[in-house]
Coordinates of C-alpha atoms and ligand atoms in Angstrom, one line a residue:
M1 CA 45.9 9.5 20.8
N2 CA 47.7 7.6 23.0
E3 CA 45.8 6.0 25.8
K4 CA 47.8 5.3 28.8
V5 CA 48.0 1.6 29.6
P6 CA 49.0 1.0 33.4
K7 CA 52.1 -0.9 33.2
G8 CA 52.5 -4.3 33.4
R9 CA 49.0 -4.4 31.3
T10 CA 48.0 -5.1 28.0
K11 CA 45.8 -3.1 26.1
N12 CA 43.0 -5.1 25.5
A13 CA 43.3 -6.6 29.3
S14 CA 43.0 -3.1 30.3
R15 CA 39.9 -2.1 28.6
H16 CA 38.1 -5.3 29.6
E17 CA 39.8 -4.5 33.4
E18 CA 38.4 -1.1 32.9
E19 CA 34.6 -2.5 32.1
K20 CA 35.2 -4.4 34.6
E21 CA 36.1 -1.8 36.7
S22 CA 33.1 0.2 35.6
N23 CA 30.3 -2.2 36.0
E24 CA 31.7 -2.2 39.6
M25 CA 31.2 1.0 39.8
K26 CA 27.7 1.2 38.9
I27 CA 26.7 -1.7 41.4
R28 CA 28.9 0.4 44.3
T29 CA 27.0 3.9 42.8
C30 CA 23.4 1.5 42.2
P31 CA 21.0 3.0 45.0
V32 CA 20.6 0.9 47.9
F33 CA 17.2 -0.1 49.4
K34 CA 17.1 -0.4 52.7
R35 CA 14.2 -1.9 54.7
L36 CA 12.3 0.7 56.8
S37 CA 11.7 0.9 60.1
L38 CA 8.7 2.2 61.9
S39 CA 11.1 5.6 62.7
D40 CA 11.4 5.9 59.4
I41 CA 7.9 7.0 58.3
S42 CA 7.1 10.3 57.3
D43 CA 3.7 10.3 58.2
P44 CA 2.6 7.1 60.1
S45 CA -0.9 8.3 60.4
S46 CA -1.2 8.7 56.5
P47 CA -2.1 5.2 54.4
M48 CA -0.7 7.3 51.4
S49 CA 2.5 8.8 53.1
V50 CA 3.0 4.9 54.3
M51 CA 2.5 3.8 50.7
D52 CA 5.0 6.1 49.7
D53 CA 7.7 5.4 52.1
L54 CA 7.1 1.7 51.2
S55 CA 7.5 1.4 47.6
N56 CA 11.1 3.1 47.7
S57 CA 11.7 -0.1 49.8
F58 CA 13.7 -3.2 47.7
T59 CA 11.6 -5.7 48.8
S60 CA 7.9 -3.7 49.2
Q61 CA 4.9 -6.1 48.2
K62 CA 2.6 -4.3 45.8
L63 CA -0.1 -3.7 48.7
R64 CA -3.1 -2.4 48.5
V65 CA -5.6 0.0 50.1
F66 CA -8.7 -0.6 50.9
T67 CA -12.1 1.3 51.7
L68 CA -14.0 0.5 54.6
S69 CA -17.1 0.1 52.3
E70 CA -15.0 -2.7 49.9
L71 CA -14.5 -4.4 52.6
R72 CA -18.0 -4.5 54.2
V73 CA -18.9 -6.0 50.7
I74 CA -15.6 -9.1 50.8
T75 CA -16.9 -9.9 54.9
H76 CA -20.7 -9.4 54.5
N77 CA -20.6 -6.6 56.5
F78 CA -18.6 -8.2 59.1
S79 CA -20.7 -10.7 59.8
R80 CA -20.4 -13.0 62.7
S81 CA -20.9 -16.2 60.4
N82 CA -17.5 -15.1 58.8
M83 CA -16.0 -14.6 61.6
L84 CA -12.8 -17.0 62.0
G85 CA -11.5 -15.9 65.5
E86 CA -10.3 -13.3 68.2
G87 CA -7.0 -12.1 69.4
G88 CA -5.7 -8.4 70.9
F89 CA -6.2 -6.8 67.9
G90 CA -9.4 -7.4 67.4
P91 CA -12.0 -9.8 65.6
V92 CA -10.8 -11.7 62.2
Y93 CA -13.0 -12.6 59.4
K94 CA -12.9 -14.4 56.6
G95 CA -13.6 -12.5 52.6
F96 CA -13.4 -12.8 49.0
I97 CA -11.5 -10.6 46.8
D98 CA -11.6 -10.2 43.1
D99 CA -11.4 -7.7 40.5
K100 CA -14.6 -6.6 41.0
V101 CA -13.8 -5.2 44.3
K102 CA -10.9 -3.8 42.7
P103 CA -9.3 -4.2 39.2
G104 CA -5.9 -5.8 39.0
L105 CA -7.0 -8.3 42.1
E106 CA -6.4 -11.7 42.0
A107 CA -9.2 -13.6 43.1
Q108 CA -8.7 -15.6 45.9
P109 CA -9.7 -16.1 49.6
V110 CA -8.4 -13.6 52.4
A111 CA -8.6 -13.1 55.9
V112 CA -9.4 -9.1 57.5
K113 CA -8.6 -8.4 60.5
A114 CA -10.3 -5.2 62.3
L115 CA -8.9 -3.3 65.0
D116 CA -10.9 -3.7 67.9
L117 CA -11.7 0.1 69.3
H118 CA -12.2 -0.6 73.0
G119 CA -9.0 -3.0 72.8
H120 CA -5.3 -2.8 74.0
Q121 CA -3.8 -2.7 70.6
G122 CA -4.1 0.4 67.9
H123 CA -2.4 2.4 65.1
R124 CA 1.2 1.8 66.5
E125 CA 0.7 -2.6 66.5
W126 CA -1.1 -1.9 62.8
L127 CA 1.4 0.0 61.4
A128 CA 4.0 -2.2 62.8
E129 CA 2.5 -5.0 60.8
I130 CA 2.6 -3.5 57.9
I131 CA 5.9 -2.1 58.3
F132 CA 7.5 -5.2 58.8
L133 CA 5.2 -7.7 56.2
G134 CA 5.0 -4.6 53.9
Q135 CA 8.6 -5.5 52.9
L136 CA 9.3 -8.8 54.5
S137 CA 8.1 -11.7 51.8
N138 CA 9.0 -14.8 52.6
E139 CA 7.2 -18.3 52.1
N140 CA 7.1 -19.2 56.1
L141 CA 5.6 -15.6 56.9
V142 CA 1.7 -14.9 56.0
K143 CA 1.4 -12.5 53.0
L144 CA -0.5 -9.0 53.6
I145 CA -2.8 -8.2 50.4
G146 CA -3.3 -4.7 52.0
F147 CA -4.8 -2.2 54.4
C148 CA -7.3 0.3 55.0
C149 CA -7.5 3.2 57.6
E150 CA -10.6 5.4 57.5
E151 CA -10.8 7.7 60.6
E152 CA -10.1 5.4 63.6
Q153 CA -10.9 2.2 62.1
R154 CA -7.3 0.2 61.2
V155 CA -8.3 -3.1 58.6
L156 CA -5.6 -5.6 57.7
V157 CA -6.1 -7.8 54.8
Y158 CA -4.1 -11.2 54.8
E159 CA -4.2 -14.3 52.5
Y160 CA -6.8 -16.5 53.7
M161 CA -4.5 -19.5 55.7
P162 CA -7.5 -22.6 55.5
R163 CA -6.2 -24.9 58.4
G164 CA -6.1 -21.4 60.8
S165 CA -3.9 -21.7 63.2
L166 CA -1.5 -24.0 65.1
E167 CA -3.3 -23.6 68.6
N168 CA -6.6 -24.7 67.3
Q169 CA -5.3 -27.8 65.4
L170 CA -2.8 -28.8 68.4
F171 CA -5.3 -28.0 71.3
R172 CA -8.8 -27.8 69.5
R173 CA -11.0 -30.3 72.1
N174 CA -12.3 -33.0 70.4
S175 CA -10.4 -32.8 67.1
V176 CA -8.2 -35.2 65.9
A177 CA -4.5 -35.3 67.2
M178 CA -1.9 -34.3 65.0
A179 CA 0.7 -36.5 63.7
W180 CA 4.4 -36.6 64.6
G181 CA 5.4 -35.7 61.0
I182 CA 3.4 -33.1 60.5
R183 CA 4.3 -31.7 63.9
M184 CA 7.5 -31.7 62.7
K185 CA 6.7 -30.4 59.2
I186 CA 5.4 -27.6 61.2
A187 CA 8.2 -27.2 63.8
L188 CA 10.3 -27.0 60.6
G189 CA 8.5 -24.7 58.6
A190 CA 8.2 -22.3 61.7
A191 CA 12.0 -22.5 62.6
R192 CA 12.8 -21.8 58.7
G193 CA 10.2 -18.5 59.4
L194 CA 12.4 -17.5 62.6
A195 CA 15.6 -18.2 60.9
F196 CA 14.8 -15.6 58.1
L197 CA 13.7 -13.0 60.4
H198 CA 16.8 -13.2 62.4
E199 CA 19.4 -13.6 59.2
A200 CA 17.7 -10.9 57.7
E201 CA 20.6 -8.0 56.6
K202 CA 18.3 -5.9 59.1
P203 CA 17.7 -8.1 61.6
V204 CA 13.9 -9.0 62.8
I205 CA 12.9 -10.1 66.3
Y206 CA 9.5 -11.2 66.3
R207 CA 8.6 -11.6 70.0
D208 CA 5.4 -13.4 69.7
F209 CA 6.5 -16.5 68.9
K210 CA 3.5 -19.0 69.9
T211 CA 0.9 -21.5 68.7
S212 CA -1.6 -19.3 67.4
N213 CA 0.5 -16.9 65.7
I214 CA 1.8 -19.7 63.5
L215 CA -0.9 -20.3 60.5
L216 CA -1.0 -23.7 58.1
D217 CA -2.1 -24.0 54.5
S218 CA -3.7 -26.7 53.6
N219 CA -0.7 -28.8 53.0
Y220 CA 0.5 -27.8 56.7
N221 CA 3.0 -24.8 55.5
A222 CA 3.6 -23.1 58.1
R223 CA 3.4 -19.1 58.4
L224 CA 4.0 -16.5 61.4
S225 CA 1.9 -14.0 61.6
D226 CA 1.3 -11.0 63.8
F227 CA 3.9 -8.9 63.4
G228 CA 2.6 -5.8 65.8
L229 CA 5.3 -6.6 68.5
A230 CA 8.1 -7.6 66.6
K231 CA 11.1 -5.1 66.5
D232 CA 14.7 -4.1 64.4
G233 CA 17.4 -6.0 66.0
P234 CA 20.6 -4.6 67.6
E235 CA 22.7 -2.9 65.2
G236 CA 26.8 -2.1 65.1
E237 CA 28.2 -2.4 68.5
H238 CA 24.9 -2.8 71.1
T239 CA 24.2 -6.7 71.6
H240 CA 20.7 -6.2 72.3
V241 CA 18.0 -3.6 72.3
T242 CA 15.8 -2.4 75.3
T243 CA 12.2 -2.3 75.4
R244 CA 9.1 -2.3 77.7
V245 CA 8.1 -6.3 78.4
M246 CA 5.6 -7.6 75.9
G247 CA 4.7 -10.7 74.9
T248 CA 2.5 -14.0 76.1
Q249 CA 2.8 -15.4 79.4
G250 CA 4.4 -18.4 79.0
Y251 CA 6.6 -17.7 76.0
A252 CA 8.7 -15.2 76.9
A253 CA 12.1 -16.0 78.2
P254 CA 13.5 -15.1 81.9
E255 CA 16.0 -13.3 80.8
Y256 CA 13.8 -11.0 78.4
I257 CA 11.3 -10.8 81.5
M258 CA 13.8 -9.4 84.0
T259 CA 16.2 -7.4 81.8
G260 CA 14.0 -6.6 79.1
H261 CA 16.7 -6.6 76.7
L262 CA 15.9 -7.8 73.9
T263 CA 17.7 -10.6 71.2
T264 CA 17.1 -13.3 68.8
M265 CA 17.8 -15.6 71.2
N266 CA 14.2 -14.8 72.9
D267 CA 12.7 -16.0 70.0
V268 CA 14.7 -19.2 70.3
Y269 CA 13.3 -19.9 73.7
S270 CA 10.1 -19.0 72.6
F271 CA 10.3 -21.7 70.1
G272 CA 11.8 -24.1 72.4
V273 CA 8.2 -23.4 74.6
V274 CA 6.7 -24.1 70.8
L275 CA 8.3 -27.5 70.2
L276 CA 7.5 -28.4 73.6
E277 CA 4.2 -28.0 73.1
L278 CA 4.0 -30.4 70.0
I279 CA 6.1 -32.9 71.0
T280 CA 4.0 -32.7 74.2
G281 CA 0.5 -32.0 73.1
K282 CA -0.1 -29.6 76.1
R283 CA -0.7 -25.9 76.2
S284 CA 2.5 -23.9 77.6
M285 CA 0.5 -22.1 80.5
D286 CA -2.7 -23.9 82.0
S287 CA -3.9 -22.6 84.9
T288 CA -6.6 -25.7 85.2
R289 CA -3.7 -28.3 85.6
A290 CA -2.4 -29.0 88.9
R291 CA -0.2 -26.4 90.3
K292 CA 3.0 -27.7 90.0
E293 CA 2.4 -28.6 86.6
Q294 CA 0.7 -25.2 85.3
S295 CA 4.2 -24.2 83.4
L296 CA 4.8 -26.3 80.3
V297 CA 8.1 -25.8 80.4
E298 CA 8.9 -26.0 84.5
W299 CA 6.7 -29.5 84.7
V300 CA 8.6 -31.2 82.3
R301 CA 12.1 -29.9 82.0
P302 CA 13.7 -32.1 84.6
M303 CA 12.3 -35.4 82.7
L304 CA 13.7 -33.9 79.3
R305 CA 17.4 -34.4 80.6
D306 CA 16.4 -38.5 81.3
Q307 CA 15.8 -40.3 77.7
R308 CA 13.9 -43.2 80.2
K309 CA 11.0 -40.7 80.6
L310 CA 10.5 -39.5 77.0
G311 CA 7.2 -42.0 77.1
R312 CA 5.9 -39.6 80.3
I313 CA 6.3 -36.5 77.5
I314 CA 5.4 -37.3 74.1
D315 CA 1.7 -36.9 73.5
P316 CA 0.2 -40.0 74.4
R317 CA -2.4 -39.1 72.0
L318 CA 0.2 -40.0 68.9
E319 CA 0.5 -43.9 70.5
C320 CA 3.8 -44.2 69.7
Q321 CA 3.8 -43.3 65.7
Y322 CA 7.0 -42.2 65.9
K323 CA 10.6 -43.2 65.4
T324 CA 12.2 -42.9 68.9
E325 CA 15.0 -41.7 67.7
A326 CA 13.4 -38.5 66.5
A327 CA 11.1 -38.0 69.4
Q328 CA 14.8 -37.6 71.0
T329 CA 16.3 -35.2 69.3
A330 CA 13.6 -32.7 69.0
V331 CA 13.2 -33.2 73.2
A332 CA 16.9 -32.7 73.1
L333 CA 16.4 -29.6 70.5
A334 CA 13.6 -28.6 73.2
L335 CA 15.8 -28.5 75.8
K336 CA 18.5 -27.0 74.0
C337 CA 16.1 -23.8 73.2
L338 CA 15.4 -23.6 76.9
S339 CA 18.3 -23.3 77.9
Q340 CA 17.9 -20.5 80.8
N341 CA 21.3 -18.6 80.0
P342 CA 20.2 -17.5 76.1
K343 CA 24.2 -18.3 75.3
Y344 CA 23.7 -21.8 75.3
R345 CA 20.5 -21.9 73.0
P346 CA 21.1 -22.8 69.2
T347 CA 20.6 -19.9 66.7
M348 CA 17.6 -20.6 64.8
C349 CA 19.8 -21.6 61.6
E350 CA 21.3 -24.7 63.9
V351 CA 17.6 -25.2 64.7
V352 CA 16.7 -25.4 61.0
K353 CA 19.5 -28.1 60.2
V354 CA 18.3 -30.1 63.2
L355 CA 14.7 -30.4 62.1
E356 CA 16.1 -30.8 58.5
S357 CA 17.9 -34.0 59.7
I358 CA 15.3 -35.3 62.1
Q359 CA 13.0 -35.0 58.3
E360 CA 15.4 -36.7 56.5
V361 CA 15.8 -39.6 59.0
E362 CA 12.1 -40.1 58.4
T363 CA 11.6 -40.1 54.8
R364 CA 14.8 -42.5 54.2
E365 CA 12.7 -44.7 57.0
R366 CA 9.0 -44.5 55.2
N367 CA 10.4 -44.5 52.0
G368 CA 12.2 -47.6 52.6
N369 CA 9.3 -49.3 54.5
K370 CA 5.7 -47.7 53.7
E371 CA 4.1 -50.1 55.6
A372 CA 3.1 -47.4 59.0
N373 CA 2.4 -50.2 61.6
K374 CA 6.3 -50.6 61.3
F375 CA 6.5 -47.2 63.0
F376 CA 4.5 -48.2 65.7
D377 CA 7.1 -49.8 68.3
T378 CA 4.9 -52.1 70.4
K379 CA 7.5 -52.6 73.0
K380 CA 7.2 -48.6 73.8
C381 CA 3.5 -48.5 73.6
R382 CA 2.4 -51.1 75.6
H383 CA 0.7 -49.1 78.1
Y384 CA -1.6 -47.2 76.0
R385 CA -2.6 -50.8 74.2
K386 CA -4.4 -51.6 78.1
G387 CA -7.6 -50.5 77.9
K388 CA -6.6 -47.1 75.6
R389 CA -9.3 -45.3 74.5
H390 CA -8.2 -45.6 70.4
V391 CA -7.4 -42.2 69.6
N392 CA -7.5 -41.3 65.8
I393 CA -4.8 -39.5 64.4
A394 CA -4.1 -37.2 61.3
Y395 CA -1.7 -39.4 59.7
S396 CA -2.9 -39.1 56.7
D397 CA -0.9 -41.1 53.9
S398 CA -2.6 -39.5 51.1
L399 CA -1.8 -35.9 52.4
L400 CA 2.2 -36.6 52.7
Y401 CA 2.9 -39.1 50.4
K402 CA 0.4 -38.3 47.8
D403 CA 2.7 -39.1 44.5
S404 CA 6.4 -37.6 44.5
K405 CA 5.4 -34.4 42.9
T406 CA 2.8 -33.5 46.3
K407 CA 6.1 -35.0 48.8
Q408 CA 8.7 -32.7 47.0
S409 CA 5.9 -29.4 47.7
N410 CA 5.3 -30.8 51.6
G411 CA 9.5 -30.4 51.7
I412 CA 9.2 -34.5 53.7
Ligands
ATP1 N1 -5.1 -15.4 57.3 C1 -5.5 -16.0 58.3 N2 -6.2 -17.8 58.0 C2 -6.5 -17.7 58.7 N3 -7.5 -17.2 59.8 C3 -6.5 -16.7 60.5 C4 -6.2 -15.7 59.8 N4 -5.3 -14.6 60.3 C5 -6.1 -14.9 61.8 N5 -6.7 -16.1 61.9 C6 -7.6 -16.5 62.7 O1 -8.1 -15.6 63.8 C7 -7.5 -16.2 65.1 C8 -7.7 -14.7 65.9 O2 -6.1 -14.3 65.5 P1 -5.6 -13.5 65.8 O3 -3.9 -13.2 65.4 O4 -5.9 -12.3 65.7 O5 -5.6 -13.1 67.4 P2 -4.4 -14.2 68.5 O6 -3.8 -14.9 67.7 O7 -5.5 -15.7 68.9 O8 -4.3 -13.7 69.7 P3 -2.8 -12.3 69.7 O9 -3.8 -11.4 69.6 O10 -2.7 -13.1 71.3 O11 -2.0 -13.0 68.4 C9 -6.7 -17.1 65.0 O12 -6.4 -18.1 65.9 C10 -6.8 -17.6 63.7 O13 -7.9 -18.8 63.9
MG2 MG1 -2.5 -13.7 66.7

């Protein structure tokens, strides 16, 4: 039988190209698993329906469904002594899971977040968390292990983050001040988390970026938690999503508060606020401060433009143990993220690049100079030394530079 060979092709070449075409067809016809949205869930009130729908999703993690009685065992009956904290959703308890609780479960500590039935949040926030965290997986997002839905009760089970939230680490009274290097490492990790969300095939706007939603592992790797307010970004021709204004005072972008128009640039503004909190060691809103100083952004913004005022802005507890150039770059970055006009804000990918460059410079400096003292700018710090109480800084060479392996895993 004569094989039809198109003009200009040899028989072998033709077979090869046919194979290639057929492979391409296979790829093209392979079902595309799209990330599901809240509106795609057929029966949102049923955990089984949620699981069924999620199991068809490409990146779906293996979420586990827990019963309330299993969670009671895990948390010692939701005892107060196991409580890690409490937010708008409800109390969070520490627990421990292993394969005695459920076959196949890896032994590990967990954080169990239970809905406060008298609170403002409910099924919608619980479901949003499952829909987003059940499908998105990245080293800078907290891992959701499973959930529980029994009658009115809604519970979420996460991996346990040993250093808790950035809010607790940065602002807890009588705590040891966090070193500059650790602060920048956390900023970079959190920025990577946001960049991952914004750059996803179907972008996600996080909408609740703040220090209490940045959780820390034992090496200060940052992971974003709380997707209850997250939203799918605009699709197609649309430039924004219109929503009811929600979020936390002190972090939301001005144009979002004014119009309800949601874009990824709103998250960039919130990132600028958190970066400013890391730089200054001050909360974004504090009603105990003098009236003019209550909003950190409004108070500090005029000073951000003046490099001579750097010393006044940066957290005095750091006792000048940071590189001036690095601090200047971080301050300039915060200022850009906080631009009133969202057009002038950088994308999160650009933010990541700047923070990576800060880390590279600092790593080079440190590697060339192991003595922490040379990191200390004595001229800059004259006024701190005069009669100021010495503040301990959580700047531990052993923590950040134990050996070359740790150095790599810390990303520093
Ligand atoms: N996975 C986790 N590992 C360790 N601790 C956690 C974990 N999740 C939450 N926590 C602790 O529980 C506290 C409460 O968290 P939650 O997210 O419920 O509220 P919040 O962030 O403080 O407030 P909001 O409701 O405004 O988000 C956190 O500050 C943190 O200390
Ligand atoms: Mg939270």
